[in-house]
């Protein structure tokens, strides 16, 4: 697929309609409250259209009373006009509430459905398969998944209901697709009664030509908008990464480099924005021109109707026998009805700008859902051997010699080889980690120690060899080289019990306190100290982060633990204390490291040769 292919797919065609349907079915919308809220919108549109029709007729009646100087009738018409206008106002406000509520509910359903795919974990015994979010991020099958889940889903939901039920478009309140369709049917009939086929012909031909031009311009604009979303996401992501690593950048005096990189991202985004602006010029010409020329079309149609005296027998026809007030009333009402017919087409045309953005959101979300559904299909694929299926990885053609199976009492690797990136080969490596045993996986930097850990977890697929892991994946705990501290406000107790939720029991508090004390934590171990909520991710040093990771192992007490450089940021004394704490916890450990002090704390060493 060429780089421009995803952008070219972001056009308004039958494929995009299928994508819209696919996205909506993914949301799995229940009947209540979503459908109930949405089904109220058509009723508000019908009420708005009927009451609006009387608002259109009201000025003509007022003109007639003013010309005839009938002040009693004038007061009566004013009261009616005020009442109907108030009803129209209330209906429009209600429709806005229903539209925004429907968009909010759709966002909740769709985001939840995507999250179910994104964070999917089958929970089956012995499942060491690659998590969907990891594969999606590492393989980049859909760039910036966070942008698609957080921003694009929200904008898709809002745009969809703006299109269906009206919303803010080009600084004006557009009617939306449902109102446009209803108004088109209603006011076509009213226009036919008053102007004959002249008005219908003029309105439909004029609007049809403008609609064709609008669709053409939308398909020219959507790909550029699609590209803009990606560039903006890249720019925002780089800024977020810079903020997260501001301390490291400051220590290395790397601000000038980061400045140049971010400026380059900004310039690419701004350059593409000029293309968006240029495409929107043509779209705005079509939309604004259609709106501004409506008055000319209306007067031309009225002149044709009056000149030909269509439907002379009709009680709504223009006649030379009318009084001046009746003529003014007829012209005002007929002009308003015809204008409303043209405005029905205008509502379709006004959807052009928001439609071009909507198609972009649909394409980005659809690509994300397709990638996640494909990943889900791989995870649920049936196997010949149901006992080993939960442990099987979806391996590439280059990894057909790789097998994975269950084990109840040990971790076993036999002749395992890994080719990360296809550049070099790690292994072959063979070892068995029995319960109660401590092994050190040693080797020079770049020899592939962390690659072996990723294979054990199921994140990477090796080229050959055999892996046997315990049947219960919860009996094996992995501690990464850079332990994860969940961002945002949280308590120290939540960090230790991670990834489980805190239960708040006295027994749990005591276990957390004991685990921290065992590994040598110094910042408070009892009472309110454990539940003090703050942004720990910003306050912990690398050494304290590794102490938290070690305390998690002590707290959870797994049978096996895989430790990747677990004490790299600790001094020798703290390192020895942490390892003794893990020994007392009764875990069996495979530790990745190469420091002399670690060698003295393990029962055996597996040395990886660099190839």
CSV table of N, CA, C and O in Angstrom, one decimal, residues 193 309-319:
chain,number,residue,atom,x,y,z
A,193,UNK,N,-48.3,23.8,-4.6
A,193,UNK,CA,-49.6,24.3,-4.5
A,193,UNK,C,-49.6,25.8,-4.8
A,193,UNK,O,-50.5,26.4,-5.4
A,309,UNK,N,-49.9,32.8,-13.5
A,309,UNK,CA,-51.2,32.7,-12.7
A,309,UNK,C,-51.5,31.2,-12.6
A,309,UNK,O,-52.6,30.8,-12.9
A,310,UNK,N,-50.6,30.4,-12.1
A,310,UNK,CA,-50.8,29.0,-11.9
A,310,UNK,C,-51.9,28.7,-10.9
A,310,UNK,O,-52.0,29.5,-9.9
A,311,UNK,N,-52.6,27.6,-11.1
A,311,UNK,CA,-53.6,27.2,-10.1
A,311,UNK,C,-54.6,28.4,-9.7
A,311,UNK,O,-54.7,28.7,-8.5
A,312,UNK,N,-55.1,29.0,-10.7
A,312,UNK,CA,-55.9,30.2,-10.4
A,312,UNK,C,-57.1,29.8,-9.5
A,312,UNK,O,-57.6,30.6,-8.8
A,313,UNK,N,-57.6,28.6,-9.7
A,313,UNK,CA,-58.8,28.2,-8.9
A,313,UNK,C,-58.4,27.9,-7.4
A,313,UNK,O,-59.3,27.8,-6.6
A,314,UNK,N,-57.1,27.8,-7.2
A,314,UNK,CA,-56.7,27.4,-5.8
A,314,UNK,C,-56.9,28.6,-4.9
A,314,UNK,O,-56.7,29.8,-5.3
A,315,UNK,N,-57.2,28.3,-3.6
A,315,UNK,CA,-57.4,29.4,-2.7
A,315,UNK,C,-56.1,30.0,-2.2
A,315,UNK,O,-56.1,30.9,-1.4
A,316,UNK,N,-55.0,29.4,-2.7
A,316,UNK,CA,-53.6,30.0,-2.3
A,316,UNK,C,-53.0,30.7,-3.5
A,316,UNK,O,-51.9,31.1,-3.5
A,317,UNK,N,-53.7,30.8,-4.7
A,317,UNK,CA,-53.1,31.3,-5.9
A,317,UNK,C,-53.2,32.9,-5.8
A,317,UNK,O,-54.0,33.5,-5.2
A,318,UNK,N,-52.2,33.5,-6.5
A,318,UNK,CA,-52.1,34.9,-6.6
A,318,UNK,C,-53.2,35.4,-7.6
A,318,UNK,O,-53.3,34.8,-8.7
A,319,UNK,N,-53.9,36.5,-7.3
A,319,UNK,CA,-55.0,37.0,-8.2
A,319,UNK,C,-54.9,38.5,-8.2
A,319,UNK,O,-54.6,39.1,-7.2
